[in-house]
Coordinates of C-alpha atoms and ligand atoms in Angstrom, one line a residue:
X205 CA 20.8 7.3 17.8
X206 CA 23.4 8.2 15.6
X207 CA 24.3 10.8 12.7
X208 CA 22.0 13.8 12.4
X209 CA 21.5 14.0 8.7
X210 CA 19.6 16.8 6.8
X211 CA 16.2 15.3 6.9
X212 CA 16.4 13.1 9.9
X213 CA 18.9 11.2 11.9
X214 CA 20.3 7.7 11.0
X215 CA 19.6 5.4 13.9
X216 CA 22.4 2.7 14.9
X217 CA 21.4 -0.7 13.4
X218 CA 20.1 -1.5 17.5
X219 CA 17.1 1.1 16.9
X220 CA 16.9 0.7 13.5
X221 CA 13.7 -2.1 13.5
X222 CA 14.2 -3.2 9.8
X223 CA 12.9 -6.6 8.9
X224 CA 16.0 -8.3 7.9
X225 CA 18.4 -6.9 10.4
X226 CA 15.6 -7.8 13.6
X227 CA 15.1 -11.7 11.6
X228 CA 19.1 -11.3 12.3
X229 CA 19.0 -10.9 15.6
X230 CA 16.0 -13.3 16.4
X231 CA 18.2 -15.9 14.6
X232 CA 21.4 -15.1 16.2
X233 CA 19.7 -15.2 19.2
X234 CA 21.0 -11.5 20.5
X235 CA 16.9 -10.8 20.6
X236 CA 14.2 -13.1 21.4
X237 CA 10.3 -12.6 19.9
X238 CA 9.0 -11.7 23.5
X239 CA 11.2 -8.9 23.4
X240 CA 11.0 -7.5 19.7
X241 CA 6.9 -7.8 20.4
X242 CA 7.1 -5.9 23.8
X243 CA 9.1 -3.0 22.1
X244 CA 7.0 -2.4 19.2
X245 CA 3.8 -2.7 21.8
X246 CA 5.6 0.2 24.2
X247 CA 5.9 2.2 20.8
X248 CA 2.5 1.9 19.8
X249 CA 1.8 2.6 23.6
X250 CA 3.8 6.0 23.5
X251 CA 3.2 7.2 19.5
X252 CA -0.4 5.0 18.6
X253 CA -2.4 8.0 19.9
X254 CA -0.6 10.8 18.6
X255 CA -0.3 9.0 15.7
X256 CA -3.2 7.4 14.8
X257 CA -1.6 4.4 12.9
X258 CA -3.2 1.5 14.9
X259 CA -7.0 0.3 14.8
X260 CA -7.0 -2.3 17.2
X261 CA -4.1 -4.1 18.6
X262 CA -3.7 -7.6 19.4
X263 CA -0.6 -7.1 22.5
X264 CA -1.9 -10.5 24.7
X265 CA -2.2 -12.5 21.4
X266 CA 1.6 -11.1 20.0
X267 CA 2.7 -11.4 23.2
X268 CA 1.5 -15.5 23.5
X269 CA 2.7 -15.9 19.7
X270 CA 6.0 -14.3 20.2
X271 CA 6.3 -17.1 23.5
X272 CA 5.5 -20.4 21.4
X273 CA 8.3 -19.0 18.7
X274 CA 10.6 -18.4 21.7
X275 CA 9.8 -21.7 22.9
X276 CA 9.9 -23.4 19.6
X277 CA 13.7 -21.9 19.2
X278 CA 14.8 -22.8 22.4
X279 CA 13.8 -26.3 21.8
X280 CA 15.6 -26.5 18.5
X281 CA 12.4 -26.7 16.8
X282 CA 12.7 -25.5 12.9
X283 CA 10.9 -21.6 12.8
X284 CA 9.3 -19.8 9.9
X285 CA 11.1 -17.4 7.7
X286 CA 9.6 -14.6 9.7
X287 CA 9.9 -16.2 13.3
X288 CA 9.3 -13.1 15.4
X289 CA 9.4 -10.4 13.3
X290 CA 5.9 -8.0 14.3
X291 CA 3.6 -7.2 11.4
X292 CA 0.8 -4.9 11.1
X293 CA -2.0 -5.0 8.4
X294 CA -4.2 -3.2 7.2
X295 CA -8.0 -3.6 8.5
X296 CA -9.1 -4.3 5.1
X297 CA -7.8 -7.8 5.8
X298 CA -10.1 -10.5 7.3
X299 CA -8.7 -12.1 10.4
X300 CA -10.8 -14.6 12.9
X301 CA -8.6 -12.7 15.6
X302 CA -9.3 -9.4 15.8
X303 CA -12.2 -7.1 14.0
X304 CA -12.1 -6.4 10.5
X305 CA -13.9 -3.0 10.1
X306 CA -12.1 -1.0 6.7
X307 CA -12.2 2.2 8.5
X308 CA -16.1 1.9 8.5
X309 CA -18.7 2.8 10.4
X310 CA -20.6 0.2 8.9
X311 CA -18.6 -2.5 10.3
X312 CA -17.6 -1.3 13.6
X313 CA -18.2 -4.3 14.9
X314 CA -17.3 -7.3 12.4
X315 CA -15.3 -10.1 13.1
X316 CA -14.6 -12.5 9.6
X317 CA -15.3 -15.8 10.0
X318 CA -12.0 -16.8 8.1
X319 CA -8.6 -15.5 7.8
X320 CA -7.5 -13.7 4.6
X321 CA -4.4 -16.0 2.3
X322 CA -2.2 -13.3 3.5
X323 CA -3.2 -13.8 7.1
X324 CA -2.3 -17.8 7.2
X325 CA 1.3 -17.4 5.2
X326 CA 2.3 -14.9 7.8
X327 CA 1.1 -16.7 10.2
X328 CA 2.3 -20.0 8.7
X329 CA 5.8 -18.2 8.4
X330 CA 5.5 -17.3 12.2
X331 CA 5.1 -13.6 12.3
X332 CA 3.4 -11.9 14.5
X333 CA 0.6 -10.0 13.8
X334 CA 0.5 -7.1 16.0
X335 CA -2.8 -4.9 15.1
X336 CA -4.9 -3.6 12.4
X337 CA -4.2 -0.8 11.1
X338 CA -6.2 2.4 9.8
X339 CA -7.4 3.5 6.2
X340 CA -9.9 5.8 4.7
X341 CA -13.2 4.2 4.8
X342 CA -13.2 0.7 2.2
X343 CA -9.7 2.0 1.0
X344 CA -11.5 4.9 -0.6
X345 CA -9.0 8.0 -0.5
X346 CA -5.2 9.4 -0.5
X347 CA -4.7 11.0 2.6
X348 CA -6.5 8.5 5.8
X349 CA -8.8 11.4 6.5
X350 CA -12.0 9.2 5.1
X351 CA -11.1 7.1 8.1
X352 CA -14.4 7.3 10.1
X353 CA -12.8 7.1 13.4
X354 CA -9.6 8.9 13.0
X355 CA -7.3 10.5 10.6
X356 CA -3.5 9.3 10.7
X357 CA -0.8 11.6 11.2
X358 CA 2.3 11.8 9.5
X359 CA 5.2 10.8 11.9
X360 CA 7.9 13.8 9.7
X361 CA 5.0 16.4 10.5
X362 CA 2.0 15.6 12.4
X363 CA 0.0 18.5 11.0
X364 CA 0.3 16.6 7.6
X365 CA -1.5 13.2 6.0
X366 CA 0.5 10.3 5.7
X367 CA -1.0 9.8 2.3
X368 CA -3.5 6.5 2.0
X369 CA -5.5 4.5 1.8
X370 CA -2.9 2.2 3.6
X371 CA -1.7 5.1 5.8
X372 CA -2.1 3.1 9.0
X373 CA 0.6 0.4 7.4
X374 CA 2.8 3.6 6.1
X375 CA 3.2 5.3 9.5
X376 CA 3.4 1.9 11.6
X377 CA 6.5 1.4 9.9
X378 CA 7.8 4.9 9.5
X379 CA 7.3 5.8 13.2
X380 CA 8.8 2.0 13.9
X381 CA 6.2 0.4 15.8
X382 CA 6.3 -2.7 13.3
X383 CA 9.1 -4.7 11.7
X384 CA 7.0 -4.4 8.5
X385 CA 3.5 -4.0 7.3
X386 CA 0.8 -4.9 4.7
X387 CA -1.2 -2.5 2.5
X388 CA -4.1 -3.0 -0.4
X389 CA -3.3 -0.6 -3.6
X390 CA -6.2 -0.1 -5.8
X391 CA -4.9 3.0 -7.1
X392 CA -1.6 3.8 -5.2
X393 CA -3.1 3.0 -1.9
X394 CA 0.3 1.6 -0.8
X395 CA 3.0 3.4 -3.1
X396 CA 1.3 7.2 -2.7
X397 CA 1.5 7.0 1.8
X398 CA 5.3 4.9 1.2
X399 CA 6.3 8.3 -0.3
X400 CA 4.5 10.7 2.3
X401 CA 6.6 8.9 4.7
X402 CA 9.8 7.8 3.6
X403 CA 9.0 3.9 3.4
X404 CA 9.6 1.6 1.0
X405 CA 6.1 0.4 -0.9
X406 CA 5.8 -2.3 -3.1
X407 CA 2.3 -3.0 -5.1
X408 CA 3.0 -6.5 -7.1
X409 CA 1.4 -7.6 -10.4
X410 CA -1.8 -8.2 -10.3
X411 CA -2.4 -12.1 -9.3
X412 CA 0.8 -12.6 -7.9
X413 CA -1.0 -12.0 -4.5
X414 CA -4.2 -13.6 -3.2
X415 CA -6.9 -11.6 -2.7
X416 CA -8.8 -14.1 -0.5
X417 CA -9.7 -12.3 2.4
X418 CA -9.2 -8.5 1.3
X419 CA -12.2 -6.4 1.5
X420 CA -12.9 -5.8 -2.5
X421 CA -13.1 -2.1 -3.9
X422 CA -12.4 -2.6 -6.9
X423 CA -11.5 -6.2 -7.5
X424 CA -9.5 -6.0 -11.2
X425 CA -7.4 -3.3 -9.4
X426 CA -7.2 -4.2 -6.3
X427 CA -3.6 -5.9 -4.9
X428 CA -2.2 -6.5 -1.8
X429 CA 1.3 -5.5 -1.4
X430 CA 4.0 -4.5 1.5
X431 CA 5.1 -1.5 3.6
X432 CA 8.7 -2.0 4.6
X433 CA 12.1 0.2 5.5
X434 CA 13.9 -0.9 2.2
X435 CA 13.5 -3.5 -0.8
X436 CA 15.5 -5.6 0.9
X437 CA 12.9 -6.2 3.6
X438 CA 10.0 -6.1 0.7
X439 CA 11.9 -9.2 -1.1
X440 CA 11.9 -10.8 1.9
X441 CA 7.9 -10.8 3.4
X442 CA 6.7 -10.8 -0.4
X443 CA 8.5 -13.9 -0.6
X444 CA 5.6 -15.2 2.4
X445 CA 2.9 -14.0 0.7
X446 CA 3.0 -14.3 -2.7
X447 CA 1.9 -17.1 -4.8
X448 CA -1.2 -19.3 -6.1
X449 CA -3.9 -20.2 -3.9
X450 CA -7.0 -21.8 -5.5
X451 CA -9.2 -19.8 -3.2
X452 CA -8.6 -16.5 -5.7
X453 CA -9.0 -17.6 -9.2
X454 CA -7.4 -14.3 -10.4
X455 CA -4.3 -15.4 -8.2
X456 CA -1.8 -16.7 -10.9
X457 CA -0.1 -20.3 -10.1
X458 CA 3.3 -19.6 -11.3
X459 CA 6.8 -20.7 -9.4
X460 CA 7.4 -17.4 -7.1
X461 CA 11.3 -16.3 -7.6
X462 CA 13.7 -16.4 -4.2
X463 CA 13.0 -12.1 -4.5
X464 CA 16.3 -11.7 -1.9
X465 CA 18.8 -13.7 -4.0
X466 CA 17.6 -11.8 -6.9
X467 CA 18.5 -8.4 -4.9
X468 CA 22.1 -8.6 -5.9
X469 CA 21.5 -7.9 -10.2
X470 CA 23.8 -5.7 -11.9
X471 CA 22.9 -2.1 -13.1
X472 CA 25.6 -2.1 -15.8
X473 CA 23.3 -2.3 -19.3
X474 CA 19.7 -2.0 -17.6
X475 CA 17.5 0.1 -19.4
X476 CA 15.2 1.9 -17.1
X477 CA 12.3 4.8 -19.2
X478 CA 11.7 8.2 -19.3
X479 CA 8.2 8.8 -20.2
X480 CA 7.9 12.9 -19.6
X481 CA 4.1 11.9 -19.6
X482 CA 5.4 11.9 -16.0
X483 CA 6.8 14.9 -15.2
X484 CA 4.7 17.6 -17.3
X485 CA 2.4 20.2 -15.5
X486 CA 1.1 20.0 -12.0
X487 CA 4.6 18.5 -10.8
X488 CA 6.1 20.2 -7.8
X489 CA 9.6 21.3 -8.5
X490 CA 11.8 19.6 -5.7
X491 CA 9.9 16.3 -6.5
X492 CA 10.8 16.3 -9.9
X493 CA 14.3 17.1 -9.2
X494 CA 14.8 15.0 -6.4
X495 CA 13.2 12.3 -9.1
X496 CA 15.8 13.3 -11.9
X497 CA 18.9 13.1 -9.4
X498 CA 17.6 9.8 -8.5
X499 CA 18.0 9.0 -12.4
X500 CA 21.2 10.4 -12.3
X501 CA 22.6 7.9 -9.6
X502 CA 21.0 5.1 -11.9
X503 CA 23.5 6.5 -14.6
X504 CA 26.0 7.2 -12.9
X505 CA 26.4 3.4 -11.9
X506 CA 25.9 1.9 -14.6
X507 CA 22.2 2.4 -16.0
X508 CA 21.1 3.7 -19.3
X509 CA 18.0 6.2 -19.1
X510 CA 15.9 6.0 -22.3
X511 CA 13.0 8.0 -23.5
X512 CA 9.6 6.2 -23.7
X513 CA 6.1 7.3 -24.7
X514 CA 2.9 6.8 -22.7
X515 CA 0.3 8.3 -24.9
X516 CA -2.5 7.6 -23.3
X517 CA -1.6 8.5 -19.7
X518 CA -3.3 11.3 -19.9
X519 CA -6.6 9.5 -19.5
X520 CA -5.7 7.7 -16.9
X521 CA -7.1 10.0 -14.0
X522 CA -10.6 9.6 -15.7
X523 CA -10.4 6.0 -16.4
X524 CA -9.6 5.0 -13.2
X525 CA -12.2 6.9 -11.4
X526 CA -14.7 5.7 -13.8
X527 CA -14.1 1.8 -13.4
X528 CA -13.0 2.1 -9.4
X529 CA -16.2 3.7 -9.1
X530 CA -18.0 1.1 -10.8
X531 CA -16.6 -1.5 -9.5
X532 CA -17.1 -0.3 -6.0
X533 CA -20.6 0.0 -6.6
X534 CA -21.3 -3.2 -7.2
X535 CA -19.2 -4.8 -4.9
X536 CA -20.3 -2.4 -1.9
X537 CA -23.8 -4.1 -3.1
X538 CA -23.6 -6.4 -0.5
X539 CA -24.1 -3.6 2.2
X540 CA -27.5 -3.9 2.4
X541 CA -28.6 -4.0 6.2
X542 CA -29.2 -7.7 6.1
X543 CA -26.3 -9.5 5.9
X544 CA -24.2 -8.0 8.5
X545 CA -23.2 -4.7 9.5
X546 CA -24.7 -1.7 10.1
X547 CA -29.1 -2.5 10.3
X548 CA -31.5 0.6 11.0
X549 CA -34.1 0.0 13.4
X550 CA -37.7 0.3 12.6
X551 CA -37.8 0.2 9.1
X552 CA -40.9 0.8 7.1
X553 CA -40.0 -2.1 4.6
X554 CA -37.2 -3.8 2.9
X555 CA -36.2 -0.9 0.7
X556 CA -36.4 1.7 3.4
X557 CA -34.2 -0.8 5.2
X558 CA -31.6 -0.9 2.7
X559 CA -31.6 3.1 2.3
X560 CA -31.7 3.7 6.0
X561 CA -28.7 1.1 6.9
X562 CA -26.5 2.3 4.1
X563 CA -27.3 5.8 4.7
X564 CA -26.6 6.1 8.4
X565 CA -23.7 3.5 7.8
X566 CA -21.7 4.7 5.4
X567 CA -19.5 8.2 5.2
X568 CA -19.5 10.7 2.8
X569 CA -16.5 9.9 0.2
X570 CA -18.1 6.2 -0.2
X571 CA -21.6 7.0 -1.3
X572 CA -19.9 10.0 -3.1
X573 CA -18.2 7.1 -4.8
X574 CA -21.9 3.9 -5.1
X575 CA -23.3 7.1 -6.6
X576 CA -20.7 7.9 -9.4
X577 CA -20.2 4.3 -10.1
X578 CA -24.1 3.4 -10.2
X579 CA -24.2 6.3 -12.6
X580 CA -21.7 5.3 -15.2
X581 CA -23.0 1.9 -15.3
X582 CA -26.5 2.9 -15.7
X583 CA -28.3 1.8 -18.9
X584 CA -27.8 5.2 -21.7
X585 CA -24.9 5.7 -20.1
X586 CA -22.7 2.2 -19.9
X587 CA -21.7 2.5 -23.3
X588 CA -20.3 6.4 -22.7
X589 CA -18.4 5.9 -19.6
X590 CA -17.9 2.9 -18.7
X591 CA -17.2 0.6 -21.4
X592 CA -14.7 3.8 -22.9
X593 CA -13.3 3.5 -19.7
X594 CA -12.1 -0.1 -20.5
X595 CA -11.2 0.4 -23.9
X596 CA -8.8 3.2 -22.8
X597 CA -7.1 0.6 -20.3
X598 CA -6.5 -1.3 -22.9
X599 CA -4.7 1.5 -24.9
X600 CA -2.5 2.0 -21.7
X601 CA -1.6 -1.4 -21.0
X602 CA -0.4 -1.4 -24.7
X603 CA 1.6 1.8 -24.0
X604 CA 3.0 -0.3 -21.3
X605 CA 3.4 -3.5 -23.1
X606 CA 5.4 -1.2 -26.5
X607 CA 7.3 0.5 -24.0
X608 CA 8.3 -2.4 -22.2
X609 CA 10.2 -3.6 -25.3
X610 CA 12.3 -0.9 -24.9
X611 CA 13.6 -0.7 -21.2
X612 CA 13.4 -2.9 -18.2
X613 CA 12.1 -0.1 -16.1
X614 CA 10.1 3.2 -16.2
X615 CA 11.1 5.5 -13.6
X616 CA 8.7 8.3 -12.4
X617 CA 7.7 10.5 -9.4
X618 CA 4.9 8.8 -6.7
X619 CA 3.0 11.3 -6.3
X620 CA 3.1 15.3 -7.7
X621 CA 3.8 16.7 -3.9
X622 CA 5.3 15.9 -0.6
X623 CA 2.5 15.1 1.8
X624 CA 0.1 18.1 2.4
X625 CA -1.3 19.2 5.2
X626 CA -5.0 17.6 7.0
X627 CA -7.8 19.4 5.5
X628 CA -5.9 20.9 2.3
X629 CA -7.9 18.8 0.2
X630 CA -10.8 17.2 2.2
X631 CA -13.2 19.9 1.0
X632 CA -12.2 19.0 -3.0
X633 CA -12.4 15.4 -3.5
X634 CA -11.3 16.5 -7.4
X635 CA -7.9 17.5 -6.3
X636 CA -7.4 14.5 -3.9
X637 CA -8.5 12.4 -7.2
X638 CA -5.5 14.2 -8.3
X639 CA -2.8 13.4 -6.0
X640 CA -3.2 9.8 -7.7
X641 CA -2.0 10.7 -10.8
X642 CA 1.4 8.7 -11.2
X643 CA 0.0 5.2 -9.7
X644 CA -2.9 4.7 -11.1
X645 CA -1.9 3.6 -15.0
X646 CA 0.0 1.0 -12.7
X647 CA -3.1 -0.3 -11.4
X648 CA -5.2 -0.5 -14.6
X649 CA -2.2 -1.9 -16.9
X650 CA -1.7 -4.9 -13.6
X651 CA 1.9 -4.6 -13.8
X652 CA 4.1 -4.3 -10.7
X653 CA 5.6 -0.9 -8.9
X654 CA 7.5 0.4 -6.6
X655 CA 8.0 3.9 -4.4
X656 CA 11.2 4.1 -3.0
X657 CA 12.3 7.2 -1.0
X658 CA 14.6 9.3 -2.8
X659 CA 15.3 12.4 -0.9
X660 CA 13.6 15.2 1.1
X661 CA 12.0 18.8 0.7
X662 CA 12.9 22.0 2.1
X663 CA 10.8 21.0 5.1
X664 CA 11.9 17.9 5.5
X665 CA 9.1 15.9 4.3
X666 CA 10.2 12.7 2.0
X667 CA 9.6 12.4 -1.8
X668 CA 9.2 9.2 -3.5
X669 CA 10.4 7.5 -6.5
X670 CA 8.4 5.2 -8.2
X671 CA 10.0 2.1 -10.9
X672 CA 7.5 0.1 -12.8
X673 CA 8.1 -3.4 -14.7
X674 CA 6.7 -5.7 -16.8
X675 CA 4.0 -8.2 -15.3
X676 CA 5.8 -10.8 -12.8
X677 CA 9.0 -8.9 -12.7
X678 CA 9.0 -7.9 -9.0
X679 CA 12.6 -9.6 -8.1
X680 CA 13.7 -6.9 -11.1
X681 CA 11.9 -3.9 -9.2
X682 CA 13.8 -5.1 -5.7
X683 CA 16.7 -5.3 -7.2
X684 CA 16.6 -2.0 -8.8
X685 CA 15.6 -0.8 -5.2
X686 CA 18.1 -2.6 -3.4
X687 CA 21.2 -1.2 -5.7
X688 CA 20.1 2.0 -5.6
X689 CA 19.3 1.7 -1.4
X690 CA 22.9 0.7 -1.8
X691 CA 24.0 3.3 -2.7
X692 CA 22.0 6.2 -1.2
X693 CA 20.7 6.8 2.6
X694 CA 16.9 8.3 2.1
X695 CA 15.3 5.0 3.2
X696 CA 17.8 4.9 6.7
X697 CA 16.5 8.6 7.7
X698 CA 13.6 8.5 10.5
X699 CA 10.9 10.8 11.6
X700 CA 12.4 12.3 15.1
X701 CA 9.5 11.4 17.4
X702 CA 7.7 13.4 20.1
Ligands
LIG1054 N1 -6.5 7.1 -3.9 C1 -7.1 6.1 -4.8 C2 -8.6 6.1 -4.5 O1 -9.1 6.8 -3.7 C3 -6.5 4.8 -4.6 C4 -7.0 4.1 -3.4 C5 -6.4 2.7 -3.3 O2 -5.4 2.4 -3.9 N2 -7.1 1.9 -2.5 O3 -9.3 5.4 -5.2

């Protein structure tokens, strides 16, 4: 280890497990996969139960994947772009290999008869997929505490969440026991936990990802993105995954950019947005500032900050939680104590069957969430709630689209606070509703985002930065990340572990 920083030391580029500089070392041959593989499974040995960040974990699989690359490379064979690097995903992600459960109870014990899209490019691209990793239950939540077998800790303060859904992902790559993971952001699922823990989270546009294989919540929100240690690393695995696949018709078929040789883009003339929609009441103070000196390093090299209007973000909060809800009602439908999952025994008849099974197998926060959504989508009450709800999306994704023609960017904070601590907010599902406030308008308008870490509080716990584009414009994003990784050292800080 080397330099003690403020907020965390700087490992030496031997400990530091970033994606790019291990796929160095595979390739130069310093490392082979066997090896890499072994020392993330010894990490999730010593951290995983402290931690929490692993659902189940796949060592005698890695370990035989991690041999054929080896064996392929020794040979001279040609490897995948991510020979050997370890992944982990998120176990809202279908794989033949290992159970697929979304933090339920309700599928403790499901095993997908196919792989997700996702699954079969990493795999195709010869990673290897190490584990799955936790969530709140169905990828309902912002902290992992809905998880019904066990909350994840934040590696920077274990008495705090790591943020969620995709908390598992977040912490499997802060605390290093993965190269790189995969998330699902509905809402900020992967950008809110990148920020609680000083990782770099990428949700892409809507349709630029398959969602073949991801568990829906809410499938015109959700997307599956990456959890990584800088852009550079994002550019890199969202190269793999990205891209048509007839298998989601949502999934767009356009030409996907080379994301790292777009890393390298000038700063000098880019526009990036103010909207002070972001940073008005509610905002914790070192965030914002932290967020503004961010700016000021955009600026300072090059950038031109430009103030743009968001109107209707206000709404966003309620929109959101109006067609999430909804959506998640009907696609949790298929829940039912028949198909598979969870069944109650001795059922009077069918519809005490379906009452019992979806009673006894779902948790708290996801009925909480069937109920609301079965609700607004009720007859009397479709026309108030819901269908306002989508006629407000449209008003923000034109907010979006006007503001667009003015900058390149819009800059904001992730989240209002550092990560708080377990049980701040698990009594007042409200104020977790709130802790979504700056990623959600993402969601709903489809277009891409970013967090990026961008300093640290008092306590030492990070603070993200979030940059949002135009539909499709992900290589812009990574470059804007990488420049700015460039030229700051938040992202190289790690948690010191027990
Ligand atoms: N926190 C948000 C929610 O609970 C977002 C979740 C997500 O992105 N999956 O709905």
């Amino acid at each position: 280890m080397a330099a003690m920083g403020p907020a965390g030391p700087i490992p030496d580029r031997r400990d530091f497990m970033s994606l790019t500089d291990t796929l160095a070392a595979l390739q130069a041959k310093e490392r082979s996969a066997v090896e890499v593989t072994q020392a993330c499974l010894e990490a999730i040995d010593r951290q995983n139960e402290r931690l929490g960040a692993f659902l189940h974990v796949e060592g005698n699989r890695a370990l035989k994947r991690a041999a054929c690359v080896d064996a392929r490379r020794v040979r001279g064979v040609e490897v995948g772009p991510l020979a050997g690097a370890v992944i982990g995903i998120k176990d809202n992600l279908c794989t033949t290999f290992s159970k697929t459960t979304c933090a339920s109870q309700y599928l403790s014990n499901f095993r997908a008869p196919y792989d997700a899209t996702v699954v079969q490019r990493l795999e195709a691209a010869d990673a290897i997929i190490i584990g799955k990793t936790n969530l709140d239950e169905f990828a309902m939540g912002s902290s992992t505490e809905n998880s019904s077998y066990h909350p994840t800790r934040n590696p920077w303060d274990p008495q705090r969440v790591p943020g969620g859904s995709s908390g598992g992902s977040a912490v499997a790559v802060a605390a290093d026991l993965v190269h790189a993971a995969l998330g699902s952001d509905t809402g900020g699922s992967i950008r809110q936990p990148a920020s609680f823990t000083g990782v770099t989270g990428l949700k892409p546009t809507y349709g630029r990802v398959s969602r073949y294989g991801l568990v829906a919540f809410a499938s015109s929100l959700d997307q599956i993105g990456t959890l990584t240690h800088s852009a550079a690393d994002a550019a890199v695995l969202l190269g793999v995954i990205a891209g048509h696949d007839k298998r989601d018709s949502t999934c767009v078929d356009l030409e996907v950019p080379n994301y790292p040789a777009a890393l390298d883009a000038d700063l000098r003339g880019v526009k990036i947005g103010y909207a002070a929609e972001y940073f008005g009441e509610g905002l914790d103070e070192t965030v914002r500032s932290a967020v503004l000196e961010a700016l000021d390093v955009y600026r300072a090299h090059g950038a031109e900050v430009v103030e743009v209007h968001l109107p209707h973000m206000r709404y966003a909060v309620a929109c959101y939680y109006l067609i999430a809800t909804a959506e998640a009602s009907s696609n949790l439908a298929r829940y039912d104590g028949v198909h598979y999952g969870v069944r109650a025994e001795h059922p009077e008849d069918v519809i005490d069957l379906y009452c019992a099974s979806r009673s006894q197998g779902l948790g708290a926060e996801v009925k909480r969430r069937i109920m609301l959504g079965t609700f607004s989508l009720s007859s009397g009450y479709y026309d108030a709630y819901y269908l306002k709800a989508l006629q407000v999306r449209t008003l923000l994704k034109r907010d979006f689209e006007s503001a667009f023609e003015k900058v390149d960017a819009i800059a904001s904070p992730v989240a209002p606070t550092t990560a708080f601590k377990l049980g701040e907010k698990t009594e007042d599902p409200l104020s977790m509703y709130l802790a979504d406030v700056y990623t959600i308008s993402a969601n709903l308008a489809g277009i891409p985002a970013v967090s990026l870490p961008c300093g640290f509080d008092p306590e030492g716990l990070p603070i993200g930065l979030q940059m949002m584009a135009p539909p499709y414009a992900e290589d812009r994003l990574l470059a804007l990340g990488h420049q700015y990784q460039r030229l700051t050292d938040h992202h190289l800080r790690h948690p010191v572990l027990a």
